[in-house]
Amino acid sequence: MCAAISVGEKMASARNDHLMKQRSVIEFLTAEGCSTVAIHKRMKDVYGDACLTEESKMQSMQYRHKNSPAPKKFKVVASARKVLLKIFWDMEGIVHIEFLEQGTTINSERYVSTLRALKGRLRRVRQDKVKEGQHDKARPHTSRQTQCALQQLKLPAIPHPPYSPDLAPSDFFLFPLLKKHLKGNHYETDAEVEADVRSWCRSQTPEFFADGMRKLVQRWRLCIERDGDYVEK
């Protein structure tokens, strides 16, 4: 897995550098007074298929005649705000769910509090069996305070390469399916969102969660076979 760390970091860094360079070009040409269409054409000539596609919305603004009626704007319907979800699960199902309050910052102290709640849930629903958890490389997950808490709570962590959502089962398996379920639904309150998420989680069978973990093992093997390269599918 050491190869996965070094290659993953290089690939992520290269993608970010390429993205930032193109955005800098857009900012510079915009400051010069170039139109969106002209900017896109010049960048397309240089970058080809690697050219950013985020300008499509801006381009469409240029295709309206100056005497055309102003575009209609649909009335924005009040909806629930974004809800931040933290979830822990294994082959048997959901172990612990937390919905963080709006504006909550996930720092080391907050994450340690979550780990303590997780430990309590493990005692109740898994008879305190030894579990190894997977944590990404976000700063609250790797801080000294968090590492000390993991040792005190006896929650060993599986090594995880940075910038590797392709090896995080919540990212490549659970969340995409949950988002598909939530897509198109309208919720008036955060409580409605939370209730629907909990209901969806409870409706999944143990085989569903076991399948997610099997896919993780498959991705580990592919990552090793590819010398640490990303696993797209």
mmCIF file of C-alpha atoms in Angstrom:
data_model
loop_
_atom_site.group_PDB
_atom_site.id
_atom_site.type_symbol
_atom_site.label_atom_id
_atom_site.label_comp_id
_atom_site.label_asym_id
_atom_site.label_seq_id
_atom_site.Cartn_x
_atom_site.Cartn_y
_atom_site.Cartn_z
ATOM 1 C CA MET A 1 0.000 0.000 0.000
ATOM 2 C CA CYS A 2 3.012 2.295 0.198
ATOM 3 C CA ALA A 3 2.930 2.564 -3.582
ATOM 4 C CA ALA A 4 -0.689 3.654 -3.402
ATOM 5 C CA ILE A 5 0.258 6.541 -1.156
ATOM 6 C CA SER A 6 3.023 7.933 -3.345
ATOM 7 C CA VAL A 7 1.253 7.451 -6.682
ATOM 8 C CA GLY A 8 -2.056 8.724 -5.336
ATOM 9 C CA GLU A 9 -0.482 11.883 -3.991
ATOM 10 C CA LYS A 10 1.288 12.578 -7.302
ATOM 11 C CA MET A 11 -1.860 12.029 -9.368
ATOM 12 C CA ALA A 12 -3.982 14.229 -7.127
ATOM 13 C CA SER A 13 -1.330 16.949 -7.131
ATOM 14 C CA ALA A 14 -1.036 16.844 -10.928
ATOM 15 C CA ARG A 15 -4.797 17.139 -11.398
ATOM 16 C CA ASN A 16 -5.015 20.054 -8.966
ATOM 17 C CA ASP A 17 -2.094 21.865 -10.643
ATOM 18 C CA HIS A 18 -3.699 21.446 -14.074
ATOM 19 C CA LEU A 19 -7.028 22.748 -12.776
ATOM 20 C CA MET A 20 -5.514 25.764 -11.046
ATOM 21 C CA LYS A 21 -3.457 26.697 -14.120
ATOM 22 C CA GLN A 22 -6.527 26.794 -16.354
ATOM 23 C CA ARG A 23 -8.512 28.807 -13.834
ATOM 24 C CA SER A 24 -5.645 31.290 -13.604
ATOM 25 C CA VAL A 25 -5.718 31.653 -17.396
ATOM 26 C CA ILE A 26 -9.480 32.311 -17.296
ATOM 27 C CA GLU A 27 -9.026 34.939 -14.588
ATOM 28 C CA PHE A 28 -6.252 36.664 -16.541
ATOM 29 C CA LEU A 29 -8.134 36.743 -19.858
ATOM 30 C CA THR A 30 -11.302 37.928 -18.162
ATOM 31 C CA ALA A 31 -9.354 40.810 -16.610
ATOM 32 C CA GLU A 32 -8.137 41.703 -20.123
ATOM 33 C CA GLY A 33 -11.755 42.014 -21.242
ATOM 34 C CA CYS A 34 -11.976 38.854 -23.361
ATOM 35 C CA SER A 35 -15.442 37.418 -23.852
ATOM 36 C CA THR A 36 -16.320 34.002 -22.507
ATOM 37 C CA VAL A 37 -16.610 32.581 -26.023
ATOM 38 C CA ALA A 38 -13.179 33.918 -26.963
ATOM 39 C CA ILE A 39 -11.635 32.567 -23.779
ATOM 40 C CA HIS A 40 -13.109 29.121 -24.344
ATOM 41 C CA LYS A 41 -11.889 29.037 -27.956
ATOM 42 C CA ARG A 42 -8.346 30.014 -27.016
ATOM 43 C CA MET A 43 -8.208 27.476 -24.190
ATOM 44 C CA LYS A 44 -9.698 24.757 -26.371
ATOM 45 C CA ASP A 45 -6.978 25.381 -28.945
ATOM 46 C CA VAL A 46 -4.304 24.981 -26.272
ATOM 47 C CA TYR A 47 -5.675 22.305 -23.943
ATOM 48 C CA GLY A 48 -7.810 20.297 -26.345
ATOM 49 C CA ASP A 49 -9.934 17.634 -24.651
ATOM 50 C CA ALA A 50 -8.368 18.521 -21.287
ATOM 51 C CA CYS A 51 -9.969 21.981 -21.427
ATOM 52 C CA LEU A 52 -12.249 22.821 -18.508
ATOM 53 C CA THR A 53 -15.942 22.402 -19.268
ATOM 54 C CA GLU A 54 -17.181 24.598 -16.403
ATOM 55 C CA GLU A 55 -17.520 27.579 -18.801
ATOM 56 C CA SER A 56 -20.507 26.083 -20.635
ATOM 57 C CA LYS A 57 -22.982 27.916 -18.430
ATOM 58 C CA MET A 58 -21.186 31.218 -19.004
ATOM 59 C CA GLN A 59 -21.063 30.615 -22.757
ATOM 60 C CA SER A 60 -24.811 30.125 -22.973
ATOM 61 C CA MET A 61 -25.205 33.676 -21.696
ATOM 62 C CA GLN A 62 -23.513 34.949 -24.867
ATOM 63 C CA TYR A 63 -26.025 33.367 -27.239
ATOM 64 C CA ARG A 64 -28.895 35.711 -26.355
ATOM 65 C CA HIS A 65 -29.630 38.681 -28.624
ATOM 66 C CA LYS A 66 -29.415 42.068 -26.902
ATOM 67 C CA ASN A 67 -33.127 42.692 -27.641
ATOM 68 C CA SER A 68 -34.183 39.255 -26.365
ATOM 69 C CA PRO A 69 -36.458 39.237 -23.322
ATOM 70 C CA ALA A 70 -34.786 38.693 -20.024
ATOM 71 C CA PRO A 71 -34.648 35.014 -19.052
ATOM 72 C CA LYS A 72 -37.306 33.885 -16.639
ATOM 73 C CA LYS A 73 -36.195 32.937 -13.183
ATOM 74 C CA PHE A 74 -38.096 30.281 -11.314
ATOM 75 C CA LYS A 75 -39.145 31.071 -7.807
ATOM 76 C CA VAL A 76 -36.846 29.456 -5.302
ATOM 77 C CA VAL A 77 -38.797 27.174 -3.002
ATOM 78 C CA ALA A 78 -37.614 27.093 0.578
ATOM 79 C CA SER A 79 -35.981 23.789 1.387
ATOM 80 C CA ALA A 80 -33.953 22.185 4.103
ATOM 81 C CA ARG A 81 -30.372 23.335 4.431
ATOM 82 C CA LYS A 82 -27.469 21.020 3.833
ATOM 83 C CA VAL A 83 -27.167 18.327 6.461
ATOM 84 C CA LEU A 84 -23.758 16.907 7.315
ATOM 85 C CA LEU A 85 -23.782 13.179 7.995
ATOM 86 C CA LYS A 86 -21.194 11.040 9.777
ATOM 87 C CA ILE A 87 -21.800 7.325 9.506
ATOM 88 C CA PHE A 88 -20.005 4.181 10.650
ATOM 89 C CA TRP A 89 -20.919 0.767 9.278
ATOM 90 C CA ASP A 90 -19.579 -2.738 8.840
ATOM 91 C CA MET A 91 -20.572 -6.014 7.181
ATOM 92 C CA GLU A 92 -23.583 -6.368 9.474
ATOM 93 C CA GLY A 93 -25.047 -2.920 8.976
ATOM 94 C CA ILE A 94 -25.051 0.591 10.420
ATOM 95 C CA VAL A 95 -23.256 0.970 13.740
ATOM 96 C CA HIS A 96 -23.515 4.707 14.409
ATOM 97 C CA ILE A 97 -25.012 7.759 12.704
ATOM 98 C CA GLU A 98 -24.559 11.427 13.571
ATOM 99 C CA PHE A 99 -26.116 14.483 11.961
ATOM 100 C CA LEU A 100 -24.044 17.563 12.713
ATOM 101 C CA GLU A 101 -25.682 20.890 13.411
ATOM 102 C CA GLN A 102 -25.499 23.605 10.774
ATOM 103 C CA GLY A 103 -22.197 25.459 11.010
ATOM 104 C CA THR A 104 -20.500 22.780 13.107
ATOM 105 C CA THR A 105 -16.766 22.572 12.528
ATOM 106 C CA ILE A 106 -15.306 19.084 12.422
ATOM 107 C CA ASN A 107 -12.127 19.471 14.433
ATOM 108 C CA SER A 108 -10.161 16.984 16.523
ATOM 109 C CA GLU A 109 -12.226 17.638 19.647
ATOM 110 C CA ARG A 110 -15.488 17.080 17.767
ATOM 111 C CA TYR A 111 -14.187 13.931 16.124
ATOM 112 C CA VAL A 112 -12.986 12.468 19.430
ATOM 113 C CA SER A 113 -16.493 13.041 20.794
ATOM 114 C CA THR A 114 -17.832 11.082 17.836
ATOM 115 C CA LEU A 115 -15.378 8.249 18.503
ATOM 116 C CA ARG A 116 -16.524 8.007 22.121
ATOM 117 C CA ALA A 117 -20.137 7.771 20.977
ATOM 118 C CA LEU A 118 -19.092 5.115 18.458
ATOM 119 C CA LYS A 119 -17.394 3.089 21.193
ATOM 120 C CA GLY A 120 -20.598 3.167 23.222
ATOM 121 C CA ARG A 121 -22.590 1.934 20.235
ATOM 122 C CA LEU A 122 -20.113 -0.878 19.625
ATOM 123 C CA ARG A 123 -20.622 -2.085 23.186
ATOM 124 C CA ARG A 124 -24.377 -2.143 22.712
ATOM 125 C CA VAL A 125 -24.814 -3.450 19.165
ATOM 126 C CA ARG A 126 -21.613 -5.440 18.594
ATOM 127 C CA GLN A 127 -20.925 -6.698 22.130
ATOM 128 C CA ASP A 128 -17.740 -4.609 22.178
ATOM 129 C CA LYS A 129 -15.997 -6.902 19.720
ATOM 130 C CA VAL A 130 -12.626 -5.608 18.513
ATOM 131 C CA LYS A 131 -13.161 -3.547 15.386
ATOM 132 C CA GLU A 132 -10.713 -1.932 13.030
ATOM 133 C CA GLY A 133 -11.896 1.347 11.610
ATOM 134 C CA GLN A 134 -10.999 3.036 8.349
ATOM 135 C CA HIS A 135 -10.246 6.749 8.529
ATOM 136 C CA ASP A 136 -9.199 9.005 5.691
ATOM 137 C CA LYS A 137 -6.323 11.462 6.038
ATOM 138 C CA ALA A 138 -8.375 14.517 7.008
ATOM 139 C CA ARG A 139 -6.578 16.508 9.692
ATOM 140 C CA PRO A 140 -9.089 15.760 12.502
ATOM 141 C CA HIS A 141 -8.590 12.035 11.819
ATOM 142 C CA THR A 142 -4.789 12.144 11.991
ATOM 143 C CA SER A 143 -4.202 14.621 14.816
ATOM 144 C CA ARG A 144 -2.331 13.573 17.947
ATOM 145 C CA GLN A 145 -5.494 14.078 20.003
ATOM 146 C CA THR A 146 -7.418 11.680 17.757
ATOM 147 C CA GLN A 147 -4.636 9.088 17.718
ATOM 148 C CA CYS A 148 -4.464 9.116 21.518
ATOM 149 C CA ALA A 149 -8.235 8.692 21.716
ATOM 150 C CA LEU A 150 -8.136 5.736 19.308
ATOM 151 C CA GLN A 151 -5.578 4.033 21.542
ATOM 152 C CA GLN A 152 -7.520 4.744 24.727
ATOM 153 C CA LEU A 153 -10.775 3.498 23.222
ATOM 154 C CA LYS A 154 -9.043 0.483 21.657
ATOM 155 C CA LEU A 155 -10.243 1.342 18.177
ATOM 156 C CA PRO A 156 -7.386 0.360 15.856
ATOM 157 C CA ALA A 157 -7.365 2.043 12.460
ATOM 158 C CA ILE A 158 -6.589 0.463 9.093
ATOM 159 C CA PRO A 159 -3.905 2.392 7.142
ATOM 160 C CA HIS A 160 -5.533 4.462 4.399
ATOM 161 C CA PRO A 161 -3.688 6.281 1.569
ATOM 162 C CA PRO A 162 -4.423 10.030 1.285
ATOM 163 C CA TYR A 163 -6.616 11.300 -1.571
ATOM 164 C CA SER A 164 -8.141 7.844 -2.031
ATOM 165 C CA PRO A 165 -11.961 8.022 -2.071
ATOM 166 C CA ASP A 166 -11.769 5.047 -4.440
ATOM 167 C CA LEU A 167 -10.710 2.960 -1.427
ATOM 168 C CA ALA A 168 -13.272 4.365 1.010
ATOM 169 C CA PRO A 169 -16.465 2.222 0.969
ATOM 170 C CA SER A 170 -18.676 5.096 2.075
ATOM 171 C CA ASP A 171 -17.464 7.173 -0.894
ATOM 172 C CA PHE A 172 -17.604 4.569 -3.648
ATOM 173 C CA PHE A 173 -20.507 2.452 -2.352
ATOM 174 C CA LEU A 174 -22.792 3.790 0.384
ATOM 175 C CA PHE A 175 -23.078 7.518 -0.337
ATOM 176 C CA PRO A 176 -23.730 7.228 -4.105
ATOM 177 C CA LEU A 177 -26.664 4.897 -3.432
ATOM 178 C CA LEU A 178 -27.975 7.076 -0.614
ATOM 179 C CA LYS A 179 -27.769 10.187 -2.825
ATOM 180 C CA LYS A 180 -29.637 8.343 -5.558
ATOM 181 C CA HIS A 181 -32.430 7.637 -3.080
ATOM 182 C CA LEU A 182 -32.569 11.265 -1.902
ATOM 183 C CA LYS A 183 -32.319 12.808 -5.366
ATOM 184 C CA GLY A 184 -35.435 14.685 -6.476
ATOM 185 C CA ASN A 185 -37.091 14.609 -3.060
ATOM 186 C CA HIS A 186 -38.127 17.833 -1.356
ATOM 187 C CA TYR A 187 -37.676 18.241 2.372
ATOM 188 C CA GLU A 188 -38.968 21.229 4.287
ATOM 189 C CA THR A 189 -36.910 20.609 7.419
ATOM 190 C CA ASP A 190 -33.627 19.022 8.421
ATOM 191 C CA ALA A 191 -35.582 16.575 10.550
ATOM 192 C CA GLU A 192 -37.316 15.225 7.445
ATOM 193 C CA VAL A 193 -33.975 14.632 5.736
ATOM 194 C CA GLU A 194 -32.581 12.888 8.798
ATOM 195 C CA ALA A 195 -35.657 10.699 9.138
ATOM 196 C CA ASP A 196 -35.484 9.628 5.499
ATOM 197 C CA VAL A 197 -31.767 8.835 5.744
ATOM 198 C CA ARG A 198 -32.310 6.710 8.857
ATOM 199 C CA SER A 199 -35.246 4.945 7.216
ATOM 200 C CA TRP A 200 -33.204 4.147 4.116
ATOM 201 C CA CYS A 201 -30.320 2.825 6.200
ATOM 202 C CA ARG A 202 -32.634 0.594 8.241
ATOM 203 C CA SER A 203 -34.198 -0.798 5.064
ATOM 204 C CA GLN A 204 -30.884 -2.190 3.781
ATOM 205 C CA THR A 205 -30.145 -5.856 4.462
ATOM 206 C CA PRO A 206 -26.937 -7.255 5.999
ATOM 207 C CA GLU A 207 -26.119 -8.641 2.543
ATOM 208 C CA PHE A 208 -26.153 -5.079 1.181
ATOM 209 C CA PHE A 209 -23.470 -3.976 3.645
ATOM 210 C CA ALA A 210 -21.489 -7.195 3.216
ATOM 211 C CA ASP A 211 -21.430 -6.514 -0.520
ATOM 212 C CA GLY A 212 -19.913 -3.088 0.126
ATOM 213 C CA MET A 213 -17.107 -4.601 2.170
ATOM 214 C CA ARG A 214 -16.442 -7.272 -0.447
ATOM 215 C CA LYS A 215 -16.085 -4.520 -3.026
ATOM 216 C CA LEU A 216 -13.532 -2.829 -0.751
ATOM 217 C CA VAL A 217 -11.404 -5.983 -0.691
ATOM 218 C CA GLN A 218 -11.657 -6.220 -4.491
ATOM 219 C CA ARG A 219 -10.480 -2.620 -4.817
ATOM 220 C CA TRP A 220 -7.552 -3.252 -2.483
ATOM 221 C CA ARG A 221 -6.431 -6.094 -4.729
ATOM 222 C CA LEU A 222 -6.829 -4.026 -7.890
ATOM 223 C CA CYS A 223 -4.888 -1.158 -6.324
ATOM 224 C CA ILE A 224 -2.004 -3.508 -5.522
ATOM 225 C CA GLU A 225 -2.103 -5.038 -9.014
ATOM 226 C CA ARG A 226 -1.979 -1.532 -10.543
ATOM 227 C CA ASP A 227 0.985 -0.472 -8.408
ATOM 228 C CA GLY A 228 -1.117 1.966 -6.403
ATOM 229 C CA ASP A 229 -3.059 3.537 -9.286
ATOM 230 C CA TYR A 230 -6.645 4.675 -8.748
ATOM 231 C CA VAL A 231 -9.463 2.143 -9.027
ATOM 232 C CA GLU A 232 -12.228 3.774 -11.049
ATOM 233 C CA LYS A 233 -14.748 0.906 -10.933
#
